[in-house]
Amino acid sequence: MRFSGLRVLREGLTGNKGWKPHWRDPEPKSDYDIVIIGGGGHGLATAYYLAKRYGMKNVAVLEKGYLGGGNVGRNTTIVRANYYLPGNSEFYSHSLKLWEGLEQDLNYNAMMSQRGILNLFHNDGQRDAVIRRGNAVVNQGDDAEILGREQLRELAPFLNLDNNRFPIMGGLLQRRAGTARHDAVAWGYARGADRHGVDLIQNCEVTGIDIEAGVVKGVQTTRGPIRAKKVAMAAAGRSSQVAAMAGMRLPIESHVLQAFVSEGLKPIIDHVITFAEGHLYISQSDKGGLVFGSYLDFYSSYAARGNLPMVEHTMETIVAMVPAVAKARLLRSWGGIMDMSPDGSPIIDRTHIEGLYLNCGWNYGGFKATPASGDCFAHLIATDRPHEAATGFRLDRFETGYGLMDEEATGAQHNLH
Ligand SMILES: Cc1cc2nc3c(=O)[nH]c(=O)nc-3n(C[C@H](O)[C@H](O)[C@H](O)COP(=O)(O)OP(=O)(O)OC[C@H]3O[C@@H](n4cnc5c(N)ncnc54)[C@H](O)[C@@H]3O)c2cc1C
């Protein structure tokens, strides 16, 4: 079933009776070439590119809950390519290019909206860092502009530029950045993978990884054992627990990050805006709700819900940045489990066990990485060589100390990245 304007029109005129489920609901087979653990954005994108680019169709994605029920459906949907460090910058640049063609590629409306991201800065040090970052982004071939206060006043008149504690000096604008509808991205990749023959198995928790003489043989699941020549871990916040099934201890901590949505308001905020002093990021959804978030809760947890101190901090920051929203009511909030690495950058690598592959360490920023992560992980699984856009995401950098990508320069403190 292909989607098109004509199809929508026809279904609208005939009572919407012709729509079919977007993917099959198969029983797990006893044997696959490749098993992917985790039906989030990264696992589904990996399955899609494995089937589409490498013709590998005897693939299963095993998801312990429902597809898109993890962080891929819980994030604040920001997509951008404005990283500074080599290693990260080319990867996110590759990702943004994939985002730009994703809806056509998947034949799925992911509501990709290149509304631009504006990173505000408040002091000389931040300004210098932002200018360096902007230059790096332009050099990598993406767009970046530095804006002064007068340009900001015109672009975003609701900003409290003269906030007493954190006056706003300017901003870094990337026009090609923006948002995409998070769960539609999961559904689009799921439908695409299914159309290429991948089995998407929901309510199937992996409980063990079978290894014989250093070679992976398959997995144990709540729906029975499944043999596989290759097993790929893409379990995001649960990565440490899944890798522990293979006897591995990952350099990953799991932390809670919260997101918030206000009641629907008339259009006010056109861009994604970030406020450096409170680490606030905000955009407005098509339904009018302000979608925003800030820091982690600052301690490790597997609870997918947040705590009040960070709610209070986030509300203080949003009012400092945009006083006009002080009267808006908060509609809902939730939490997701982040897989935090010591340098804040991800891991896409083989492991010391033959046939076992690892994708994790996405911190706050794995949604924007979804297409490139899937593409690069599929390349690694299919060819056993890293994709050229992801050569820096090695697991052993935390053992050797060589090749760390500490984008935020906050050191080996998971909770600060
Ligand atoms: C509140 C919040 C806001 C965020 N905002 C942004 C943002 O604006 N921009 C951005 O780029 N990133 C953002 N992120 C980060 C981004 O959402 C994550 O980095 C990314 O979604 C992680 O990859 P994933 O989609 O594959 O994870 P998930 O969707 O969590 O997928 C992992 C899946 O693995 C499954 N799983 C775990 N264990 C097992 C098992 N044993 N067996 C089978 N399945 C298992 C889980 O159920 C889950 O579905 C945000 C995250 C949160 C929580």
Tab-separated table of N, CA and C in Angstrom, residues 227-327:
chain	number	residue	atom	x	y	z
A	227	ARG	N	17.815	-18.773	16.901
A	227	ARG	CA	19.214	-18.838	16.448
A	227	ARG	C	19.486	-17.693	15.471
A	228	ALA	N	20.724	-17.226	15.473
A	228	ALA	CA	21.081	-16.148	14.539
A	228	ALA	C	22.579	-16.183	14.277
A	229	LYS	N	22.944	-15.838	13.026
A	229	LYS	CA	24.373	-15.780	12.696
A	229	LYS	C	24.986	-14.505	13.269
A	230	LYS	N	24.172	-13.447	13.302
A	230	LYS	CA	24.656	-12.182	13.850
A	230	LYS	C	23.583	-11.596	14.771
A	231	VAL	N	24.010	-10.982	15.851
A	231	VAL	CA	23.087	-10.343	16.787
A	231	VAL	C	23.545	-8.896	16.988
A	232	ALA	N	22.600	-7.958	16.828
A	232	ALA	CA	22.932	-6.534	16.928
A	232	ALA	C	22.156	-5.924	18.084
A	233	MET	N	22.865	-5.283	19.004
A	233	MET	CA	22.212	-4.689	20.180
A	233	MET	C	21.933	-3.207	19.903
A	234	ALA	N	20.639	-2.813	20.009
A	234	ALA	CA	20.256	-1.402	19.821
A	234	ALA	C	19.189	-1.079	20.868
A	235	ALA	N	19.565	-1.256	22.137
A	235	ALA	CA	18.575	-1.194	23.215
A	235	ALA	C	18.611	0.125	23.985
A	236	ALA	N	19.336	1.127	23.485
A	236	ALA	CA	19.359	2.480	24.066
A	236	ALA	C	19.523	2.441	25.597
A	237	GLY	N	18.540	2.930	26.347
A	237	GLY	CA	18.676	3.043	27.807
A	237	GLY	C	18.910	1.712	28.514
A	238	ARG	N	18.586	0.612	27.852
A	238	ARG	CA	18.771	-0.721	28.448
A	238	ARG	C	20.042	-1.400	27.936
A	239	SER	N	20.904	-0.660	27.260
A	239	SER	CA	22.086	-1.262	26.628
A	239	SER	C	22.957	-2.026	27.616
A	240	SER	N	23.176	-1.438	28.807
A	240	SER	CA	24.059	-2.106	29.773
A	240	SER	C	23.492	-3.456	30.182
A	241	GLN	N	22.161	-3.499	30.375
A	241	GLN	CA	21.528	-4.756	30.793
A	241	GLN	C	21.599	-5.806	29.690
A	242	VAL	N	21.386	-5.363	28.454
A	242	VAL	CA	21.431	-6.321	27.341
A	242	VAL	C	22.858	-6.825	27.133
A	243	ALA	N	23.839	-5.904	27.165
A	243	ALA	CA	25.232	-6.316	26.958
A	243	ALA	C	25.708	-7.232	28.088
A	244	ALA	N	25.146	-7.035	29.285
A	244	ALA	CA	25.522	-7.897	30.414
A	244	ALA	C	25.147	-9.352	30.134
A	245	MET	N	24.132	-9.555	29.276
A	245	MET	CA	23.744	-10.931	28.915
A	245	MET	C	24.859	-11.624	28.135
A	246	ALA	N	25.753	-10.807	27.539
A	246	ALA	CA	26.901	-11.389	26.822
A	246	ALA	C	28.159	-11.261	27.676
A	247	GLY	N	27.979	-10.987	28.964
A	247	GLY	CA	29.123	-10.880	29.878
A	247	GLY	C	29.907	-9.585	29.716
A	248	MET	N	29.328	-8.586	29.052
A	248	MET	CA	30.059	-7.327	28.840
A	248	MET	C	29.642	-6.271	29.865
A	249	ARG	N	30.617	-5.474	30.306
A	249	ARG	CA	30.306	-4.343	31.181
A	249	ARG	C	30.578	-3.065	30.377
A	250	LEU	N	29.514	-2.366	30.019
A	250	LEU	CA	29.652	-1.209	29.125
A	250	LEU	C	29.989	0.067	29.900
A	251	PRO	N	30.665	1.023	29.250
A	251	PRO	CA	30.915	2.323	29.873
A	251	PRO	C	29.692	3.239	29.722
A	252	ILE	N	28.547	2.739	30.118
A	252	ILE	CA	27.278	3.459	29.907
A	252	ILE	C	26.543	3.568	31.237
A	253	GLU	N	25.997	4.756	31.519
A	253	GLU	CA	25.084	4.914	32.659
A	253	GLU	C	23.705	5.259	32.099
A	254	SER	N	22.656	4.813	32.779
A	254	SER	CA	21.302	5.154	32.350
A	254	SER	C	20.736	6.238	33.255
A	255	HIS	N	20.274	7.299	32.653
A	255	HIS	CA	19.725	8.449	33.391
A	255	HIS	C	18.357	8.813	32.826
A	256	VAL	N	17.538	9.437	33.676
A	256	VAL	CA	16.212	9.867	33.218
A	256	VAL	C	16.299	11.275	32.631
A	257	LEU	N	15.617	11.464	31.509
A	257	LEU	CA	15.449	12.806	30.933
A	257	LEU	C	13.952	13.027	30.740
A	258	GLN	N	13.494	14.209	31.140
A	258	GLN	CA	12.067	14.494	31.056
A	258	GLN	C	11.733	15.381	29.855
A	259	ALA	N	10.495	15.280	29.387
A	259	ALA	CA	9.980	16.182	28.351
A	259	ALA	C	8.627	16.716	28.816
A	260	PHE	N	8.261	17.890	28.311
A	260	PHE	CA	7.039	18.570	28.748
A	260	PHE	C	6.273	19.111	27.542
A	261	VAL	N	4.939	19.131	27.669
A	261	VAL	CA	4.105	19.739	26.626
A	261	VAL	C	3.071	20.632	27.298
A	262	SER	N	2.940	21.862	26.794
A	262	SER	CA	1.945	22.786	27.359
A	262	SER	C	0.604	22.578	26.659
A	263	GLU	N	-0.416	23.251	27.158
A	263	GLU	CA	-1.693	23.289	26.433
A	263	GLU	C	-1.460	23.933	25.055
A	264	GLY	N	-2.395	23.748	24.154
A	264	GLY	CA	-2.263	24.318	22.820
A	264	GLY	C	-2.360	25.837	22.855
A	265	LEU	N	-1.427	26.512	22.190
A	265	LEU	CA	-1.429	27.974	22.131
A	265	LEU	C	-1.432	28.397	20.664
A	266	LYS	N	-1.782	29.654	20.411
A	266	LYS	CA	-1.663	30.158	19.041
A	266	LYS	C	-0.197	30.138	18.650
A	267	PRO	N	0.126	30.104	17.360
A	267	PRO	CA	1.535	30.039	16.954
A	267	PRO	C	2.322	31.223	17.498
A	268	ILE	N	3.411	30.908	18.189
A	268	ILE	CA	4.268	31.981	18.711
A	268	ILE	C	5.740	31.677	18.406
A	269	ILE	N	6.148	30.426	18.589
A	269	ILE	CA	7.568	30.095	18.424
A	269	ILE	C	7.760	29.352	17.095
A	270	ASP	N	8.433	30.007	16.166
A	270	ASP	CA	8.580	29.423	14.821
A	270	ASP	C	9.711	28.411	14.743
A	271	HIS	N	10.763	28.607	15.546
A	271	HIS	CA	11.974	27.796	15.429
A	271	HIS	C	12.077	26.834	16.608
A	272	VAL	N	13.119	26.010	16.578
A	272	VAL	CA	13.562	25.356	17.814
A	272	VAL	C	14.523	26.351	18.456
A	273	ILE	N	14.358	26.617	19.746
A	273	ILE	CA	15.261	27.580	20.397
A	273	ILE	C	15.882	26.916	21.626
A	274	THR	N	17.184	27.114	21.811
A	274	THR	CA	17.832	26.608	23.022
A	274	THR	C	18.418	27.776	23.796
A	275	PHE	N	18.328	27.679	25.121
A	275	PHE	CA	18.743	28.752	26.038
A	275	PHE	C	19.918	28.177	26.816
A	276	ALA	N	21.126	28.629	26.485
A	276	ALA	CA	22.319	27.953	26.994
A	276	ALA	C	22.388	27.926	28.518
A	277	GLU	N	21.954	28.972	29.190
A	277	GLU	CA	22.162	29.023	30.639
A	277	GLU	C	21.352	28.001	31.419
A	278	GLY	N	20.199	27.663	30.932
A	278	GLY	CA	19.409	26.673	31.675
A	278	GLY	C	19.316	25.365	30.919
A	279	HIS	N	20.046	25.268	29.819
A	279	HIS	CA	20.005	24.120	28.935
A	279	HIS	C	18.568	23.791	28.537
A	280	LEU	N	17.793	24.856	28.257
A	280	LEU	CA	16.403	24.641	27.842
A	280	LEU	C	16.338	24.531	26.315
A	281	TYR	N	15.463	23.645	25.812
A	281	TYR	CA	15.211	23.589	24.371
A	281	TYR	C	13.712	23.530	24.169
A	282	ILE	N	13.221	24.300	23.204
A	282	ILE	CA	11.771	24.434	23.057
A	282	ILE	C	11.398	24.592	21.590
A	283	SER	N	10.245	24.040	21.244
A	283	SER	CA	9.659	24.296	19.924
A	283	SER	C	8.144	24.249	20.129
A	284	GLN	N	7.412	24.559	19.071
A	284	GLN	CA	5.953	24.507	19.181
A	284	GLN	C	5.428	23.501	18.175
A	285	SER	N	4.581	22.597	18.645
A	285	SER	CA	4.094	21.550	17.753
A	285	SER	C	3.007	22.107	16.837
A	286	ASP	N	2.662	21.341	15.810
A	286	ASP	CA	1.633	21.791	14.874
A	286	ASP	C	0.286	21.946	15.572
A	287	LYS	N	0.086	21.220	16.690
A	287	LYS	CA	-1.181	21.348	17.423
A	287	LYS	C	-1.163	22.550	18.373
A	288	GLY	N	-0.020	23.226	18.490
A	288	GLY	CA	0.057	24.442	19.306
A	288	GLY	C	0.732	24.249	20.648
A	289	GLY	N	0.959	23.009	21.068
A	289	GLY	CA	1.615	22.783	22.357
A	289	GLY	C	3.085	23.174	22.298
A	290	LEU	N	3.576	23.798	23.370
A	290	LEU	CA	5.014	24.049	23.468
A	290	LEU	C	5.650	22.747	23.928
A	291	VAL	N	6.660	22.287	23.207
A	291	VAL	CA	7.340	21.032	23.528
A	291	VAL	C	8.723	21.409	24.031
A	292	PHE	N	9.061	21.019	25.271
A	292	PHE	CA	10.344	21.492	25.801
A	292	PHE	C	10.941	20.534	26.821
A	293	GLY	N	12.225	20.761	27.113
A	293	GLY	CA	12.927	19.944	28.103
A	293	GLY	C	14.190	20.647	28.523
A	294	SER	N	14.878	20.062	29.523
A	294	SER	CA	16.157	20.688	29.922
A	294	SER	C	17.133	19.596	30.331
A	295	TYR	N	17.669	19.641	31.569
A	295	TYR	CA	18.717	18.709	31.977
A	295	TYR	C	18.166	17.323	32.296
A	296	LEU	N	19.098	16.410	32.511
A	296	LEU	CA	18.770	15.112	33.101
A	296	LEU	C	18.362	15.302	34.551
A	297	ASP	N	17.846	14.247	35.159
A	297	ASP	CA	17.501	14.328	36.582
A	297	ASP	C	18.734	14.202	37.487
A	298	PHE	N	19.886	13.909	36.890
A	298	PHE	CA	21.182	13.904	37.590
A	298	PHE	C	21.449	12.704	38.496
A	299	TYR	N	20.709	11.636	38.333
A	299	TYR	CA	21.137	10.390	38.972
A	299	TYR	C	20.645	9.222	38.125
A	300	SER	N	21.334	8.100	38.272
A	300	SER	CA	21.026	6.960	37.415
A	300	SER	C	19.697	6.324	37.804
A	301	SER	N	18.946	5.901	36.798
A	301	SER	CA	17.656	5.271	37.084
A	301	SER	C	17.129	4.588	35.826
A	302	TYR	N	16.319	3.558	36.032
A	302	TYR	CA	15.619	2.928	34.909
A	302	TYR	C	14.132	3.275	34.938
A	303	ALA	N	13.736	4.257	35.747
A	303	ALA	CA	12.332	4.647	35.826
A	303	ALA	C	12.038	5.638	34.706
A	304	ALA	N	11.082	5.322	33.854
A	304	ALA	CA	10.784	6.217	32.734
A	304	ALA	C	9.810	7.314	33.162
A	305	ARG	N	10.131	7.961	34.263
A	305	ARG	CA	9.369	9.140	34.707
A	305	ARG	C	10.317	10.022	35.508
A	306	GLY	N	9.985	11.315	35.576
A	306	GLY	CA	10.925	12.247	36.174
A	306	GLY	C	10.533	12.704	37.562
A	307	ASN	N	11.334	13.619	38.094
A	307	ASN	CA	11.134	14.087	39.463
A	307	ASN	C	10.972	15.605	39.521
A	308	LEU	N	10.385	16.066	40.633
A	308	LEU	CA	9.945	17.457	40.697
A	308	LEU	C	11.045	18.518	40.637
A	309	PRO	N	12.244	18.317	41.243
A	309	PRO	CA	13.246	19.398	41.167
A	309	PRO	C	13.552	19.817	39.727
A	310	MET	N	13.613	18.836	38.820
A	310	MET	CA	13.916	19.202	37.425
A	310	MET	C	12.700	19.835	36.743
A	311	VAL	N	11.505	19.487	37.210
A	311	VAL	CA	10.310	20.148	36.677
A	311	VAL	C	10.385	21.632	37.042
A	312	GLU	N	10.723	21.905	38.290
A	312	GLU	CA	10.791	23.295	38.761
A	312	GLU	C	11.874	24.067	37.999
A	313	HIS	N	13.046	23.450	37.866
A	313	HIS	CA	14.141	24.122	37.158
A	313	HIS	C	13.739	24.459	35.720
A	314	THR	N	13.088	23.498	35.068
A	314	THR	CA	12.718	23.690	33.654
A	314	THR	C	11.723	24.834	33.525
A	315	MET	N	10.754	24.885	34.445
A	315	MET	CA	9.736	25.952	34.369
A	315	MET	C	10.378	27.319	34.625
A	316	GLU	N	11.335	27.367	35.560
A	316	GLU	CA	12.026	28.641	35.834
A	316	GLU	C	12.739	29.124	34.576
A	317	THR	N	13.380	28.187	33.881
A	317	THR	CA	14.188	28.581	32.724
A	317	THR	C	13.311	29.046	31.575
A	318	ILE	N	12.208	28.352	31.373
A	318	ILE	CA	11.357	28.745	30.236
A	318	ILE	C	10.774	30.138	30.484
A	319	VAL	N	10.443	30.423	31.729
A	319	VAL	CA	9.875	31.745	32.018
A	319	VAL	C	10.961	32.827	31.916
A	320	ALA	N	12.206	32.478	32.271
A	320	ALA	CA	13.308	33.439	32.122
A	320	ALA	C	13.518	33.773	30.645
A	321	MET	N	13.339	32.777	29.777
A	321	MET	CA	13.613	32.997	28.355
A	321	MET	C	12.421	33.643	27.642
A	322	VAL	N	11.216	33.154	27.951
A	322	VAL	CA	10.002	33.667	27.298
A	322	VAL	C	8.957	33.960	28.376
A	323	PRO	N	9.012	35.136	29.022
A	323	PRO	CA	8.082	35.421	30.125
A	323	PRO	C	6.621	35.277	29.711
A	324	ALA	N	6.336	35.489	28.417
A	324	ALA	CA	4.936	35.455	27.971
A	324	ALA	C	4.270	34.112	28.203
A	325	VAL	N	5.051	33.042	28.350
A	325	VAL	CA	4.401	31.730	28.498
A	325	VAL	C	4.132	31.377	29.970
A	326	ALA	N	4.400	32.322	30.876
A	326	ALA	CA	4.247	32.016	32.307
A	326	ALA	C	2.826	31.565	32.649
A	327	LYS	N	1.849	32.059	31.891
A	327	LYS	CA	0.459	31.726	32.241
A	327	LYS	C	-0.022	30.451	31.552
